[in-house]
mmCIF file of C-alpha atoms in Angstrom:
data_model
loop_
_atom_site.group_PDB
_atom_site.id
_atom_site.type_symbol
_atom_site.label_atom_id
_atom_site.label_comp_id
_atom_site.label_asym_id
_atom_site.label_seq_id
_atom_site.Cartn_x
_atom_site.Cartn_y
_atom_site.Cartn_z
ATOM 1 C CA UNK A 452 19.153 24.261 15.763
ATOM 2 C CA UNK A 453 16.158 22.039 16.561
ATOM 3 C CA UNK A 454 16.557 18.291 16.110
ATOM 4 C CA UNK A 455 13.825 15.868 15.123
ATOM 5 C CA UNK A 456 13.071 12.574 16.805
ATOM 6 C CA UNK A 457 15.624 9.825 16.094
ATOM 7 C CA UNK A 458 14.896 7.411 13.270
ATOM 8 C CA UNK A 459 13.986 4.506 15.546
ATOM 9 C CA UNK A 460 11.002 6.512 16.858
ATOM 10 C CA UNK A 461 9.368 5.781 13.493
ATOM 11 C CA UNK A 462 10.438 2.146 13.048
ATOM 12 C CA UNK A 463 10.801 0.402 16.411
ATOM 13 C CA UNK A 464 7.859 -1.954 17.146
ATOM 14 C CA UNK A 465 8.460 -1.531 20.892
ATOM 15 C CA UNK A 466 8.118 2.237 20.647
ATOM 16 C CA UNK A 467 4.968 1.810 18.572
ATOM 17 C CA UNK A 468 3.512 -0.562 21.197
ATOM 18 C CA UNK A 469 4.322 2.035 23.865
ATOM 19 C CA UNK A 470 2.503 4.679 21.814
ATOM 20 C CA UNK A 471 -0.506 2.402 21.451
ATOM 21 C CA UNK A 472 -0.681 1.885 25.212
ATOM 22 C CA UNK A 473 0.086 5.422 26.404
ATOM 23 C CA UNK A 474 -1.361 7.561 23.620
ATOM 24 C CA UNK A 475 -4.078 5.825 21.599
ATOM 25 C CA UNK A 476 -5.465 3.760 24.486
ATOM 26 C CA UNK A 477 -5.411 6.669 26.944
ATOM 27 C CA UNK A 478 -6.688 9.623 24.922
ATOM 28 C CA UNK A 479 -9.907 10.372 23.056
ATOM 29 C CA UNK A 480 -9.895 8.647 19.657
ATOM 30 C CA UNK A 481 -12.192 9.673 16.790
ATOM 31 C CA UNK A 482 -13.717 6.319 15.861
ATOM 32 C CA UNK A 483 -16.727 6.550 13.511
ATOM 33 C CA UNK A 484 -19.017 9.059 11.886
ATOM 34 C CA UNK A 485 -22.285 9.001 13.814
ATOM 35 C CA UNK A 486 -24.308 9.041 10.600
ATOM 36 C CA UNK A 487 -22.694 5.766 9.527
ATOM 37 C CA UNK A 488 -24.828 4.077 12.211
ATOM 38 C CA UNK A 489 -28.323 5.314 11.324
ATOM 39 C CA UNK A 490 -30.549 2.640 12.876
ATOM 40 C CA UNK A 491 -30.683 0.539 16.040
ATOM 41 C CA UNK A 492 -28.373 -2.467 15.680
ATOM 42 C CA UNK A 493 -26.024 -0.767 13.210
ATOM 43 C CA UNK A 494 -22.429 -1.258 14.322
ATOM 44 C CA UNK A 495 -18.880 -0.615 13.267
ATOM 45 C CA UNK A 496 -15.670 -2.130 14.621
ATOM 46 C CA UNK A 497 -12.624 0.086 15.067
ATOM 47 C CA UNK A 498 -9.017 -0.637 15.995
ATOM 48 C CA UNK A 499 -8.023 1.620 18.898
ATOM 49 C CA UNK A 500 -4.455 0.942 19.919
ATOM 50 C CA UNK A 501 -4.257 -2.803 20.488
ATOM 51 C CA UNK A 502 -7.992 -3.200 21.113
ATOM 52 C CA UNK A 503 -10.924 -3.854 18.791
ATOM 53 C CA UNK A 504 -13.909 -1.694 19.763
ATOM 54 C CA UNK A 505 -17.559 -2.070 18.733
ATOM 55 C CA UNK A 506 -19.566 1.137 18.304
ATOM 56 C CA UNK A 507 -23.279 0.342 18.069
ATOM 57 C CA UNK A 508 -26.540 2.278 18.032
ATOM 58 C CA UNK A 509 -28.944 1.115 20.730
ATOM 59 C CA UNK A 510 -32.688 0.703 20.541
ATOM 60 C CA UNK A 511 -32.952 4.005 22.426
ATOM 61 C CA UNK A 512 -31.109 5.727 19.561
ATOM 62 C CA UNK A 513 -27.926 6.326 21.558
ATOM 63 C CA UNK A 514 -24.441 5.281 20.494
ATOM 64 C CA UNK A 515 -22.440 3.055 22.816
ATOM 65 C CA UNK A 516 -19.009 1.492 22.603
ATOM 66 C CA UNK A 517 -17.716 -1.821 23.960
ATOM 67 C CA UNK A 518 -14.597 -3.941 23.755
ATOM 68 C CA UNK A 519 -15.112 -6.495 20.977
ATOM 69 C CA UNK A 520 -14.611 -9.473 23.279
ATOM 70 C CA UNK A 521 -17.047 -12.121 24.554
ATOM 71 C CA UNK A 522 -16.993 -12.375 28.355
ATOM 72 C CA UNK A 523 -17.277 -16.169 28.260
ATOM 73 C CA UNK A 524 -14.056 -17.368 26.632
ATOM 74 C CA UNK A 525 -12.751 -14.207 24.986
ATOM 75 C CA UNK A 526 -13.792 -14.799 21.370
ATOM 76 C CA UNK A 527 -14.038 -11.778 19.087
ATOM 77 C CA UNK A 528 -17.717 -10.973 18.647
ATOM 78 C CA UNK A 529 -17.917 -8.926 15.444
ATOM 79 C CA UNK A 530 -15.509 -9.899 12.686
ATOM 80 C CA UNK A 531 -16.870 -7.490 10.070
ATOM 81 C CA UNK A 532 -15.864 -3.835 9.877
ATOM 82 C CA UNK A 533 -19.510 -2.811 9.709
ATOM 83 C CA UNK A 534 -22.921 -4.408 9.788
ATOM 84 C CA UNK A 535 -26.275 -4.586 11.546
ATOM 85 C CA UNK A 536 -27.652 -6.960 14.171
ATOM 86 C CA UNK A 537 -31.367 -7.463 14.752
ATOM 87 C CA UNK A 538 -31.712 -7.834 18.480
ATOM 88 C CA UNK A 539 -28.441 -8.843 20.115
ATOM 89 C CA UNK A 540 -24.703 -9.093 19.539
ATOM 90 C CA UNK A 541 -24.150 -12.844 19.431
ATOM 91 C CA UNK A 542 -20.901 -14.737 19.858
ATOM 92 C CA UNK A 543 -20.431 -17.311 17.088
ATOM 93 C CA UNK A 544 -18.418 -19.601 19.397
ATOM 94 C CA UNK A 545 -20.794 -20.548 22.243
ATOM 95 C CA UNK A 546 -23.815 -18.343 21.393
ATOM 96 C CA UNK A 547 -23.528 -15.942 24.309
ATOM 97 C CA UNK A 548 -25.676 -12.943 23.350
ATOM 98 C CA UNK A 549 -25.603 -9.340 24.510
ATOM 99 C CA UNK A 550 -28.221 -6.605 24.357
ATOM 100 C CA UNK A 551 -27.306 -3.424 22.492
ATOM 101 C CA UNK A 552 -26.720 -1.764 25.877
ATOM 102 C CA UNK A 553 -24.057 -4.406 26.617
ATOM 103 C CA UNK A 554 -26.024 -6.469 29.129
ATOM 104 C CA UNK A 555 -25.716 -10.265 28.889
ATOM 105 C CA UNK A 556 -29.034 -11.325 27.353
ATOM 106 C CA UNK A 557 -28.833 -15.065 26.849
ATOM 107 C CA UNK A 558 -26.524 -18.076 26.753
ATOM 108 C CA UNK A 559 -26.983 -21.859 26.602
ATOM 109 C CA UNK A 560 -27.554 -23.217 30.111
ATOM 110 C CA UNK A 561 -27.649 -19.736 31.570
ATOM 111 C CA UNK A 562 -30.677 -20.762 33.649
ATOM 112 C CA UNK A 563 -28.389 -23.146 35.537
ATOM 113 C CA UNK A 564 -26.241 -20.159 36.570
ATOM 114 C CA UNK A 565 -28.779 -18.047 38.519
ATOM 115 C CA UNK A 566 -26.059 -16.236 40.417
ATOM 116 C CA UNK A 567 -24.385 -14.716 37.334
ATOM 117 C CA UNK A 568 -24.656 -10.931 37.195
ATOM 118 C CA UNK A 569 -25.801 -10.048 33.686
ATOM 119 C CA UNK A 570 -24.408 -6.539 33.941
ATOM 120 C CA UNK A 571 -21.076 -7.511 35.471
ATOM 121 C CA UNK A 572 -20.631 -10.196 32.804
ATOM 122 C CA UNK A 573 -21.944 -7.998 30.045
ATOM 123 C CA UNK A 574 -19.719 -6.343 27.472
ATOM 124 C CA UNK A 575 -16.955 -4.108 28.813
ATOM 125 C CA UNK A 576 -18.028 -0.513 28.105
ATOM 126 C CA UNK A 577 -15.815 2.142 26.523
ATOM 127 C CA UNK A 578 -16.295 5.862 27.150
ATOM 128 C CA UNK A 579 -17.966 7.658 24.220
ATOM 129 C CA UNK A 580 -18.609 11.316 23.355
ATOM 130 C CA UNK A 581 -19.988 12.846 20.168
ATOM 131 C CA UNK A 582 -18.537 15.971 18.550
ATOM 132 C CA UNK A 583 -18.571 17.289 14.972
ATOM 133 C CA UNK A 584 -20.907 14.425 14.046
ATOM 134 C CA UNK A 585 -18.386 11.738 15.064
ATOM 135 C CA UNK A 586 -18.182 9.286 17.958
ATOM 136 C CA UNK A 587 -14.985 9.671 19.967
ATOM 137 C CA UNK A 588 -14.028 6.832 22.312
ATOM 138 C CA UNK A 589 -11.545 6.501 25.150
ATOM 139 C CA UNK A 590 -10.299 3.235 26.650
ATOM 140 C CA UNK A 591 -8.861 4.804 29.794
ATOM 141 C CA UNK A 592 -10.613 3.982 33.062
ATOM 142 C CA UNK A 593 -10.664 7.728 33.779
ATOM 143 C CA UNK A 594 -10.527 9.609 30.445
ATOM 144 C CA UNK A 595 -9.003 13.075 30.209
ATOM 145 C CA UNK A 596 -11.300 16.070 29.968
ATOM 146 C CA UNK A 597 -12.895 16.041 26.517
ATOM 147 C CA UNK A 598 -13.030 19.810 26.509
ATOM 148 C CA UNK A 599 -9.375 20.304 27.436
ATOM 149 C CA UNK A 600 -7.955 17.536 25.232
ATOM 150 C CA UNK A 601 -10.238 17.621 22.155
ATOM 151 C CA UNK A 602 -12.496 20.628 21.630
ATOM 152 C CA UNK A 603 -9.815 23.009 22.920
ATOM 153 C CA UNK A 604 -7.766 22.215 19.778
ATOM 154 C CA UNK A 605 -10.288 24.175 17.710
ATOM 155 C CA UNK A 606 -10.134 27.125 20.098
ATOM 156 C CA UNK A 607 -6.326 27.107 20.156
ATOM 157 C CA UNK A 608 -6.247 27.122 16.357
ATOM 158 C CA UNK A 609 -9.113 29.496 15.572
ATOM 159 C CA UNK A 610 -8.843 31.756 18.620
ATOM 160 C CA UNK A 611 -12.597 31.709 19.235
ATOM 161 C CA UNK A 612 -14.489 28.733 20.724
ATOM 162 C CA UNK A 613 -17.540 29.600 18.618
ATOM 163 C CA UNK A 614 -15.678 29.793 15.299
ATOM 164 C CA UNK A 615 -15.936 26.088 14.433
ATOM 165 C CA UNK A 616 -19.638 26.071 15.296
ATOM 166 C CA UNK A 617 -20.295 28.292 12.259
ATOM 167 C CA UNK A 618 -19.569 25.301 10.015
ATOM 168 C CA UNK A 619 -22.207 23.145 11.794
ATOM 169 C CA UNK A 620 -20.106 20.076 11.030
ATOM 170 C CA UNK A 621 -22.436 17.735 12.893
ATOM 171 C CA UNK A 622 -25.273 18.689 10.509
ATOM 172 C CA UNK A 623 -23.317 18.145 7.299
ATOM 173 C CA UNK A 624 -23.788 15.117 5.054
ATOM 174 C CA UNK A 625 -21.109 12.728 3.840
ATOM 175 C CA UNK A 626 -20.424 13.461 0.193
ATOM 176 C CA UNK A 627 -17.391 11.250 -0.365
ATOM 177 C CA UNK A 628 -15.109 8.981 1.660
ATOM 178 C CA UNK A 629 -11.725 7.746 0.492
ATOM 179 C CA UNK A 630 -9.615 5.305 2.501
ATOM 180 C CA UNK A 631 -5.837 5.446 2.118
ATOM 181 C CA UNK A 632 -3.466 2.714 3.277
ATOM 182 C CA UNK A 633 -0.205 4.557 3.899
ATOM 183 C CA UNK A 634 3.078 2.695 4.373
ATOM 184 C CA UNK A 635 4.440 5.173 6.898
ATOM 185 C CA UNK A 636 4.511 5.867 10.631
ATOM 186 C CA UNK A 637 1.602 7.916 11.981
ATOM 187 C CA UNK A 638 3.910 10.657 13.295
ATOM 188 C CA UNK A 639 5.236 11.336 9.801
ATOM 189 C CA UNK A 640 1.654 12.041 8.698
ATOM 190 C CA UNK A 641 1.056 14.419 11.610
ATOM 191 C CA UNK A 642 4.325 16.244 10.963
ATOM 192 C CA UNK A 643 3.491 16.557 7.269
ATOM 193 C CA UNK A 644 0.059 18.008 7.974
ATOM 194 C CA UNK A 645 1.447 20.522 10.471
ATOM 195 C CA UNK A 646 3.888 22.223 8.093
ATOM 196 C CA UNK A 647 3.789 23.807 4.654
ATOM 197 C CA UNK A 648 7.523 23.954 3.996
ATOM 198 C CA UNK A 649 6.843 21.256 1.391
ATOM 199 C CA UNK A 650 3.793 22.912 -0.184
ATOM 200 C CA UNK A 651 5.569 24.791 -2.977
ATOM 201 C CA UNK A 652 7.427 21.596 -3.898
ATOM 202 C CA UNK A 653 4.679 18.982 -4.077
ATOM 203 C CA UNK A 654 1.271 20.766 -3.996
ATOM 204 C CA UNK A 655 0.867 22.786 -7.236
ATOM 205 C CA UNK A 656 -2.931 22.541 -7.211
ATOM 206 C CA UNK A 657 -3.206 23.604 -3.555
ATOM 207 C CA UNK A 658 -0.829 26.558 -3.842
ATOM 208 C CA UNK A 659 -2.686 27.753 -6.938
ATOM 209 C CA UNK A 660 -5.777 28.174 -4.740
ATOM 210 C CA UNK A 661 -3.879 29.187 -1.564
ATOM 211 C CA UNK A 662 -0.878 31.164 -2.866
ATOM 212 C CA UNK A 663 0.425 32.191 0.559
ATOM 213 C CA UNK A 664 1.341 28.535 1.150
ATOM 214 C CA UNK A 665 4.194 29.020 -1.325
ATOM 215 C CA UNK A 666 5.977 30.894 1.469
ATOM 216 C CA UNK A 667 6.226 27.723 3.523
ATOM 217 C CA UNK A 668 4.175 28.724 6.554
ATOM 218 C CA UNK A 669 1.254 26.491 7.456
ATOM 219 C CA UNK A 670 -2.085 28.121 8.195
ATOM 220 C CA UNK A 671 -2.019 26.876 11.789
ATOM 221 C CA UNK A 672 1.155 28.869 12.422
ATOM 222 C CA UNK A 673 -1.000 31.918 13.232
ATOM 223 C CA UNK A 674 -3.790 31.684 15.788
ATOM 224 C CA UNK A 675 -7.042 32.664 14.099
ATOM 225 C CA UNK A 676 -5.467 33.100 10.678
ATOM 226 C CA UNK A 677 -6.958 31.399 7.634
ATOM 227 C CA UNK A 678 -5.110 31.186 4.334
ATOM 228 C CA UNK A 679 -6.873 33.427 1.812
ATOM 229 C CA UNK A 680 -7.991 32.117 -1.569
ATOM 230 C CA UNK A 681 -6.246 33.408 -4.679
ATOM 231 C CA UNK A 682 -8.073 36.269 -6.395
ATOM 232 C CA UNK A 683 -8.771 34.116 -9.451
ATOM 233 C CA UNK A 684 -10.096 31.182 -7.366
ATOM 234 C CA UNK A 685 -13.869 31.137 -7.154
ATOM 235 C CA UNK A 686 -13.897 28.125 -4.826
ATOM 236 C CA UNK A 687 -11.839 25.429 -3.138
ATOM 237 C CA UNK A 688 -11.717 23.188 -6.191
ATOM 238 C CA UNK A 689 -8.955 21.558 -8.207
ATOM 239 C CA UNK A 690 -9.269 24.116 -11.013
ATOM 240 C CA UNK A 691 -10.371 27.091 -8.911
ATOM 241 C CA UNK A 692 -13.936 26.945 -10.232
ATOM 242 C CA UNK A 693 -16.921 27.775 -8.034
ATOM 243 C CA UNK A 694 -17.966 25.401 -5.291
ATOM 244 C CA UNK A 695 -21.419 25.145 -3.722
ATOM 245 C CA UNK A 696 -21.985 28.426 -1.946
ATOM 246 C CA UNK A 697 -21.036 29.363 1.583
ATOM 247 C CA UNK A 698 -22.442 27.248 4.397
ATOM 248 C CA UNK A 699 -25.303 29.160 6.079
ATOM 249 C CA UNK A 700 -23.570 30.117 9.345
ATOM 250 C CA UNK A 701 -20.028 30.689 8.030
ATOM 251 C CA UNK A 702 -19.119 34.323 8.751
ATOM 252 C CA UNK A 703 -17.905 36.974 6.319
ATOM 253 C CA UNK A 704 -14.494 36.820 7.992
ATOM 254 C CA UNK A 705 -14.296 33.062 7.347
ATOM 255 C CA UNK A 706 -15.382 33.321 3.712
ATOM 256 C CA UNK A 707 -12.744 32.555 1.062
ATOM 257 C CA UNK A 708 -10.368 31.233 3.694
ATOM 258 C CA UNK A 709 -8.938 27.833 4.614
ATOM 259 C CA UNK A 710 -8.349 26.730 8.218
ATOM 260 C CA UNK A 711 -6.607 23.559 9.377
ATOM 261 C CA UNK A 712 -6.891 22.039 12.840
ATOM 262 C CA UNK A 713 -4.846 19.189 14.300
ATOM 263 C CA UNK A 714 -6.613 17.298 17.083
ATOM 264 C CA UNK A 715 -3.977 15.080 18.643
ATOM 265 C CA UNK A 716 -3.365 12.273 18.283
ATOM 266 C CA UNK A 717 -5.153 11.305 15.050
ATOM 267 C CA UNK A 718 -7.542 13.838 13.523
ATOM 268 C CA UNK A 719 -7.109 16.619 10.957
ATOM 269 C CA UNK A 720 -9.985 19.029 10.303
ATOM 270 C CA UNK A 721 -9.947 21.249 7.191
ATOM 271 C CA UNK A 722 -12.491 24.062 6.997
ATOM 272 C CA UNK A 723 -13.434 25.907 3.799
ATOM 273 C CA UNK A 724 -16.555 28.001 3.168
ATOM 274 C CA UNK A 725 -18.649 25.359 1.400
ATOM 275 C CA UNK A 726 -17.440 22.071 2.898
ATOM 276 C CA UNK A 727 -15.345 20.375 5.582
ATOM 277 C CA UNK A 728 -12.706 17.681 5.111
ATOM 278 C CA UNK A 729 -11.961 15.456 8.093
ATOM 279 C CA UNK A 730 -9.150 12.888 8.302
ATOM 280 C CA UNK A 731 -9.073 10.077 10.867
ATOM 281 C CA UNK A 732 -5.820 8.145 11.217
ATOM 282 C CA UNK A 733 -5.749 4.523 12.369
ATOM 283 C CA UNK A 734 -2.142 3.553 13.233
ATOM 284 C CA UNK A 735 -1.857 -0.173 12.454
ATOM 285 C CA UNK A 736 1.914 -0.757 12.740
ATOM 286 C CA UNK A 737 5.108 1.222 13.125
ATOM 287 C CA UNK A 738 5.239 1.567 9.340
ATOM 288 C CA UNK A 739 1.544 1.498 8.385
ATOM 289 C CA UNK A 740 -1.292 3.968 8.921
ATOM 290 C CA UNK A 741 -4.812 3.727 7.499
ATOM 291 C CA UNK A 742 -6.483 7.099 6.890
ATOM 292 C CA UNK A 743 -10.211 7.610 6.360
ATOM 293 C CA UNK A 744 -10.905 10.976 4.735
ATOM 294 C CA UNK A 745 -14.454 12.365 4.666
ATOM 295 C CA UNK A 746 -15.698 15.231 2.484
ATOM 296 C CA UNK A 747 -18.743 16.798 4.192
ATOM 297 C CA UNK A 748 -21.271 19.115 2.521
ATOM 298 C CA UNK A 749 -24.570 20.796 3.235
ATOM 299 C CA UNK A 750 -27.263 18.064 3.121
ATOM 300 C CA UNK A 751 -29.030 19.835 0.248
ATOM 301 C CA UNK A 752 -25.884 19.608 -1.888
ATOM 302 C CA UNK A 753 -25.558 15.860 -1.351
ATOM 303 C CA UNK A 754 -29.296 15.223 -1.759
ATOM 304 C CA UNK A 755 -29.304 17.116 -5.065
ATOM 305 C CA UNK A 756 -26.816 14.674 -6.565
ATOM 306 C CA UNK A 757 -24.432 17.519 -7.384
ATOM 307 C CA UNK A 758 -21.152 16.540 -9.035
ATOM 308 C CA UNK A 759 -18.535 16.749 -6.271
ATOM 309 C CA UNK A 760 -15.611 15.726 -8.467
ATOM 310 C CA UNK A 761 -13.786 19.062 -8.745
ATOM 311 C CA UNK A 762 -14.311 19.748 -5.050
ATOM 312 C CA UNK A 763 -13.103 16.327 -3.866
ATOM 313 C CA UNK A 764 -10.249 16.103 -6.367
ATOM 314 C CA UNK A 765 -8.296 19.026 -4.910
ATOM 315 C CA UNK A 766 -7.696 17.501 -1.493
ATOM 316 C CA UNK A 767 -7.561 13.975 -2.873
ATOM 317 C CA UNK A 768 -4.520 15.076 -4.851
ATOM 318 C CA UNK A 769 -3.099 16.769 -1.746
ATOM 319 C CA UNK A 770 -3.594 13.522 0.174
ATOM 320 C CA UNK A 771 -1.895 11.427 -2.485
ATOM 321 C CA UNK A 772 1.008 13.872 -2.711
ATOM 322 C CA UNK A 773 1.427 13.996 1.067
ATOM 323 C CA UNK A 774 1.164 10.252 1.587
ATOM 324 C CA UNK A 775 3.607 9.575 -1.224
ATOM 325 C CA UNK A 776 6.075 11.924 0.503
ATOM 326 C CA UNK A 777 5.557 10.114 3.827
ATOM 327 C CA UNK A 778 6.098 6.734 2.154
ATOM 328 C CA UNK A 779 9.323 8.015 0.586
ATOM 329 C CA UNK A 780 10.429 9.233 4.020
ATOM 330 C CA UNK A 781 9.679 6.027 5.942
ATOM 331 C CA UNK A 782 12.623 3.962 4.565
ATOM 332 C CA UNK A 783 15.022 6.757 5.530
ATOM 333 C CA UNK A 784 13.999 6.374 9.163
ATOM 334 C CA UNK A 785 15.854 3.021 9.181
ATOM 335 C CA UNK A 786 19.019 4.460 7.667
ATOM 336 C CA UNK A 787 22.165 5.025 9.702
ATOM 337 C CA UNK A 788 22.076 8.523 8.187
ATOM 338 C CA UNK A 789 18.994 9.242 10.303
ATOM 339 C CA UNK A 790 20.062 7.385 13.437
ATOM 340 C CA UNK A 791 20.256 10.647 15.403
ATOM 341 C CA UNK A 792 17.378 12.223 13.512
ATOM 342 C CA UNK A 793 17.260 15.293 11.304
ATOM 343 C CA UNK A 794 16.835 19.034 11.741
ATOM 344 C CA UNK A 795 13.853 21.386 11.630
ATOM 345 C CA UNK A 796 13.860 24.748 9.838
ATOM 346 C CA UNK A 797 12.271 27.788 11.560
ATOM 347 C CA UNK A 798 8.890 27.373 9.823
ATOM 348 C CA UNK A 799 8.697 23.862 11.276
ATOM 349 C CA UNK A 800 9.346 24.841 14.876
ATOM 350 C CA UNK A 801 5.863 23.760 15.972
ATOM 351 C CA UNK A 802 6.741 20.176 14.957
ATOM 352 C CA UNK A 803 9.202 20.251 17.852
ATOM 353 C CA UNK A 804 6.259 20.969 20.163
ATOM 354 C CA UNK A 805 4.518 17.893 18.775
ATOM 355 C CA UNK A 806 7.647 15.820 19.453
ATOM 356 C CA UNK A 807 7.735 17.152 23.017
ATOM 357 C CA UNK A 808 4.079 16.187 23.429
ATOM 358 C CA UNK A 809 4.765 12.623 22.208
ATOM 359 C CA UNK A 810 7.756 12.236 24.535
ATOM 360 C CA UNK A 811 5.785 13.568 27.489
ATOM 361 C CA UNK A 812 2.977 11.089 26.836
ATOM 362 C CA UNK A 813 5.449 8.193 26.645
ATOM 363 C CA UNK A 814 7.187 9.253 29.848
ATOM 364 C CA UNK A 815 3.884 9.857 31.606
#
C-alpha cells in the first residue's frame, strides 16, 4: 500500500512558505509567453514564490527579468500585471529610474552622489531562459541546469529529445488564453494532471475522443506512448469534429495521438496534432492556485480568424472538471479523516514519485 502526503501538506501556511522558498524560488519557473512582450518596453509582472518579478523586453530586443523592487527605499516599481514603458522603469515614490537593461538611469540629486555605482544599484537581475516560446526565470543565485531540470522532462516523457521539436511550439500563435482561479493547493492540481484514474468518472468529452483513458492509465504512464484518438474522432475537439490539419513537422507516428508532459513544478504541456495546450500554475496560497492556460495554433490558423470554439472547448471543459474536483478535495485536507493522508491505487503509483520529489526538495 502506498500512502499519500498527510492532509496538512496541503493546508499548512508554513509548509507552503517552505515550498515557496525551496521549490518555486530555487527552480526554473515558466513566467510569461515571449510573444506577450512584442516591443521594447513591454513588461509583465509575475509572482514567483514570495517575490514579484518584472519581465521586460529591452531596446536590443532581448527579454530580461528583475526583482520588482526599487533599490532606493524598496518600493514596488510596477503595480500593473502588464504594460509598456517608453524609456525607463520609473519608481513612483522618489522617481528613481532604471534603463530596460536594469542599470540605474536617473534620480533626483543623483549628480550629488558621483560615487554611486549605477550597475551595482541597478535592478537586481533574475536568470532567464526561453523555451517553447516562453520565458522561464530562476531566482536562485546559481540555478540548476535548465537542460536537466526542464527540457529533460520532454525527453523523459516522449523518449526522444527531438520529439517535442516537431510541434515547433515557439513558432505557434496564441489562439486563446483562459485564466482560472482555483481554490486548491498546487500539489492537488499536479496530482490530478498526472493520473487518469478519475477520467472515466468526470471527463466524458475527453474519454469520447481518447477512449483508452477509460481504463484509468494516464498517457504519461508509458514512455513515448501517446493516447490514440477514437476511430470516430476526426480531431481533438469537443464533438470529435475535424480540427485544423496537422502541424507541418508533426510526424506520422505522432498524428492522431495525445501526449501530456509535466514539467515540475508548475507547467503542463499537452500535445495534439494541430495545436498545443500549455498550463502555467501560479501558487498564491496554500489553498489557492491561479492557472493560465494557453491554446497555441499555427500562425496561419489564428491569422485567418478561424473559429476555435470546438477546439478550445474540449480542454476548457477538462480544466473546469479537474479544478472542480480539486476544489472539492481541498476541504478534505483539513479533516481529521485525512490527518494521516490517503492511499494510492496502482495506476497512481507515479504520484508517489512526485511526493518523494517534493519531500526531497523541502529537505534539501
